[in-house]
Amino acid sequence: MSKYLISAAAVVLGLAGTAGAALATEPAPTTTAAPAATRATAPQTAVTTKQAVAVVVVRTGGGHGGQSVFTLVGAANREEAEVLHLASTPEFQALRPRYAPAHPASGRYTYRIEAGYRDKTKKRVLVVEGTPGTPKVALDVIRMMVDVPAPDLSHLPVQFPPGFPFN
């Protein structure tokens, strides 16, 4: 066991030593200071947008009970890419956590939207169907996730042997 620890330590130190030497040989970046007048007259605003990589919509209620889960991870077509784009917009990022009336009526669906981003953060929004003032971007994400057309699998050849699966 002690030989293993010594060899592991040697490998780690060897890797750290070569990385340190490589970093030490790189030239230091040069920076030039901007004139003071430019800084005062033109403030720079950095617009950071998060890139959505997954969206989940969970629908509950609606008088039927139970729940439906609609999941999108990555994009295989234009519609799926549009959902991820909507979840990446500043409008979606600015959504409040909850859009629900003070006294929700029975028979309405409740949608829980969760978007996952490349930087490992999440955005969660709860929307009750028919709530006045719900932003269009939230309704669009719900509509596009719930109304996803079924994929066309007619071009895939499916030939099962006789008696399948009861051989």
Short mmCIF file of C-alpha atoms in Angstrom, two decimals:
data_model
loop_
_atom_site.label_atom_id
_atom_site.label_comp_id
_atom_site.label_asym_id
_atom_site.label_seq_id
_atom_site.Cartn_x
_atom_site.Cartn_y
_atom_site.Cartn_z
CA MET A 1 0.00 0.00 0.00
CA SER A 2 2.83 2.39 0.82
CA LYS A 3 4.45 1.80 -2.62
CA TYR A 4 1.13 2.78 -4.21
CA LEU A 5 0.95 6.03 -2.22
CA ILE A 6 4.54 6.92 -3.06
CA SER A 7 4.06 6.23 -6.78
CA ALA A 8 0.74 8.15 -6.85
CA ALA A 9 2.39 11.11 -5.12
CA ALA A 10 5.27 11.02 -7.61
CA VAL A 11 2.87 11.04 -10.56
CA VAL A 12 0.85 13.94 -9.13
CA LEU A 13 3.96 15.96 -8.37
CA GLY A 14 5.37 15.19 -11.79
CA LEU A 15 2.21 16.40 -13.50
CA ALA A 16 2.03 19.49 -11.33
CA GLY A 17 5.69 20.21 -12.04
CA THR A 18 5.27 20.06 -15.82
CA ALA A 19 2.12 22.18 -15.72
CA GLY A 20 3.81 24.75 -13.53
CA ALA A 21 6.80 24.94 -15.87
CA ALA A 22 4.54 25.33 -18.89
CA LEU A 23 2.63 28.14 -17.24
CA ALA A 24 5.84 29.86 -16.18
CA THR A 25 7.13 29.98 -19.78
CA GLU A 26 4.04 31.72 -21.15
CA PRO A 27 4.45 35.46 -21.60
CA ALA A 28 2.44 37.66 -19.27
CA PRO A 29 -0.51 39.35 -21.01
CA THR A 30 -0.10 43.05 -21.58
CA THR A 31 -2.95 45.39 -20.79
CA THR A 32 -3.32 48.99 -21.72
CA ALA A 33 -5.31 51.38 -19.61
CA ALA A 34 -8.15 53.18 -21.33
CA PRO A 35 -8.29 56.97 -21.01
CA ALA A 36 -10.28 58.21 -18.03
CA ALA A 37 -12.65 60.22 -20.23
CA THR A 38 -13.65 57.11 -22.17
CA ARG A 39 -14.47 55.21 -19.00
CA ALA A 40 -16.66 58.01 -17.68
CA THR A 41 -18.56 58.67 -20.90
CA ALA A 42 -19.11 55.11 -22.15
CA PRO A 43 -19.99 52.68 -19.38
CA GLN A 44 -19.72 49.11 -20.54
CA THR A 45 -22.56 46.78 -19.71
CA ALA A 46 -21.87 43.10 -20.01
CA VAL A 47 -24.90 41.21 -21.19
CA THR A 48 -24.58 37.64 -20.05
CA THR A 49 -27.03 35.16 -21.40
CA LYS A 50 -27.25 31.65 -20.11
CA GLN A 51 -27.46 28.81 -22.60
CA ALA A 52 -30.26 26.37 -21.83
CA VAL A 53 -29.43 22.71 -22.39
CA ALA A 54 -32.58 21.11 -20.94
CA VAL A 55 -36.19 22.06 -20.21
CA VAL A 56 -38.77 20.11 -18.22
CA VAL A 57 -42.46 20.96 -17.91
CA VAL A 58 -44.55 19.08 -15.34
CA ARG A 59 -48.32 19.49 -15.78
CA THR A 60 -50.64 18.61 -12.88
CA GLY A 61 -54.32 19.18 -12.12
CA GLY A 62 -56.81 20.02 -14.81
CA GLY A 63 -59.59 18.06 -13.15
CA HIS A 64 -58.12 14.74 -14.28
CA GLY A 65 -55.57 14.25 -11.54
CA GLY A 66 -52.18 12.75 -12.15
CA GLN A 67 -49.35 14.47 -13.90
CA SER A 68 -47.68 14.64 -17.29
CA VAL A 69 -43.96 15.24 -17.70
CA PHE A 70 -42.51 16.76 -20.88
CA THR A 71 -38.71 16.60 -21.09
CA LEU A 72 -36.27 18.09 -23.58
CA VAL A 73 -32.52 17.52 -23.36
CA GLY A 74 -30.60 18.93 -26.30
CA ALA A 75 -32.19 19.73 -29.64
CA ALA A 76 -32.69 17.37 -32.56
CA ASN A 77 -34.83 19.68 -34.70
CA ARG A 78 -35.81 23.32 -35.17
CA GLU A 79 -38.76 23.24 -32.75
CA GLU A 80 -36.65 21.81 -29.93
CA ALA A 81 -33.90 24.36 -30.60
CA GLU A 82 -36.51 27.13 -30.37
CA VAL A 83 -37.59 25.92 -26.91
CA LEU A 84 -33.98 26.00 -25.70
CA HIS A 85 -33.55 29.45 -27.26
CA LEU A 86 -36.64 30.78 -25.48
CA ALA A 87 -35.39 29.42 -22.16
CA SER A 88 -32.08 31.22 -22.79
CA THR A 89 -33.59 34.66 -23.41
CA PRO A 90 -33.34 37.53 -20.92
CA GLU A 91 -37.16 37.62 -20.84
CA PHE A 92 -37.28 34.05 -19.54
CA GLN A 93 -34.48 34.77 -17.07
CA ALA A 94 -36.48 37.71 -15.71
CA LEU A 95 -39.58 35.60 -14.92
CA ARG A 96 -40.80 35.55 -11.34
CA PRO A 97 -40.85 32.18 -9.58
CA ARG A 98 -44.66 32.04 -9.48
CA TYR A 99 -47.63 33.13 -11.62
CA ALA A 100 -50.78 32.07 -9.81
CA PRO A 101 -54.04 33.82 -8.91
CA ALA A 102 -54.78 34.55 -5.26
CA HIS A 103 -57.64 32.02 -5.30
CA PRO A 104 -57.07 29.45 -8.06
CA ALA A 105 -60.17 27.80 -9.45
CA SER A 106 -60.38 24.04 -9.58
CA GLY A 107 -59.95 22.32 -12.89
CA ARG A 108 -56.95 24.41 -13.98
CA TYR A 109 -53.62 22.96 -14.94
CA THR A 110 -50.52 23.88 -12.98
CA TYR A 111 -47.27 23.93 -14.94
CA ARG A 112 -43.86 23.70 -13.30
CA ILE A 113 -41.15 24.77 -15.73
CA GLU A 114 -37.51 24.04 -14.98
CA ALA A 115 -34.70 25.01 -17.32
CA GLY A 116 -31.16 23.75 -16.84
CA TYR A 117 -28.22 25.77 -18.12
CA ARG A 118 -24.71 25.02 -19.29
CA ASP A 119 -23.27 26.72 -16.16
CA LYS A 120 -25.12 24.14 -13.98
CA THR A 121 -27.74 26.65 -12.75
CA LYS A 122 -31.51 26.19 -12.93
CA LYS A 123 -34.52 28.44 -13.39
CA ARG A 124 -37.86 27.31 -11.95
CA VAL A 125 -41.21 28.91 -12.70
CA LEU A 126 -44.69 27.83 -11.59
CA VAL A 127 -47.61 28.89 -13.79
CA VAL A 128 -51.30 28.25 -13.10
CA GLU A 129 -53.39 28.10 -16.26
CA GLY A 130 -55.39 31.26 -16.92
CA THR A 131 -53.44 33.54 -14.55
CA PRO A 132 -53.72 37.14 -15.79
CA GLY A 133 -50.38 38.80 -16.47
CA THR A 134 -48.43 35.63 -17.21
CA PRO A 135 -45.64 36.65 -19.61
CA LYS A 136 -45.83 35.39 -23.18
CA VAL A 137 -42.40 33.72 -23.00
CA ALA A 138 -43.61 31.39 -20.21
CA LEU A 139 -46.77 30.53 -22.14
CA ASP A 140 -44.75 29.92 -25.32
CA VAL A 141 -42.38 27.51 -23.55
CA ILE A 142 -45.36 25.62 -22.09
CA ARG A 143 -47.17 25.48 -25.44
CA MET A 144 -44.09 24.34 -27.35
CA MET A 145 -43.25 21.65 -24.79
CA VAL A 146 -46.80 20.28 -24.42
CA ASP A 147 -47.69 20.40 -28.13
CA VAL A 148 -44.59 18.58 -29.39
CA PRO A 149 -45.51 16.53 -32.46
CA ALA A 150 -44.77 12.82 -32.34
CA PRO A 151 -41.71 11.86 -34.37
CA ASP A 152 -42.27 10.26 -37.76
CA LEU A 153 -40.95 6.71 -37.49
CA SER A 154 -42.53 5.40 -40.69
CA HIS A 155 -39.17 5.32 -42.47
CA LEU A 156 -37.72 2.86 -39.94
CA PRO A 157 -37.98 -0.74 -41.09
CA VAL A 158 -39.49 -2.93 -38.42
CA GLN A 159 -39.57 -6.62 -39.20
CA PHE A 160 -40.29 -8.95 -36.34
CA PRO A 161 -39.90 -12.72 -36.72
CA PRO A 162 -43.06 -14.84 -36.72
CA GLY A 163 -44.47 -15.29 -33.24
CA PHE A 164 -42.47 -12.42 -31.74
CA PRO A 165 -42.30 -11.92 -28.76
CA PHE A 166 -44.07 -15.18 -27.87
CA ASN A 167 -41.72 -17.76 -29.42
#
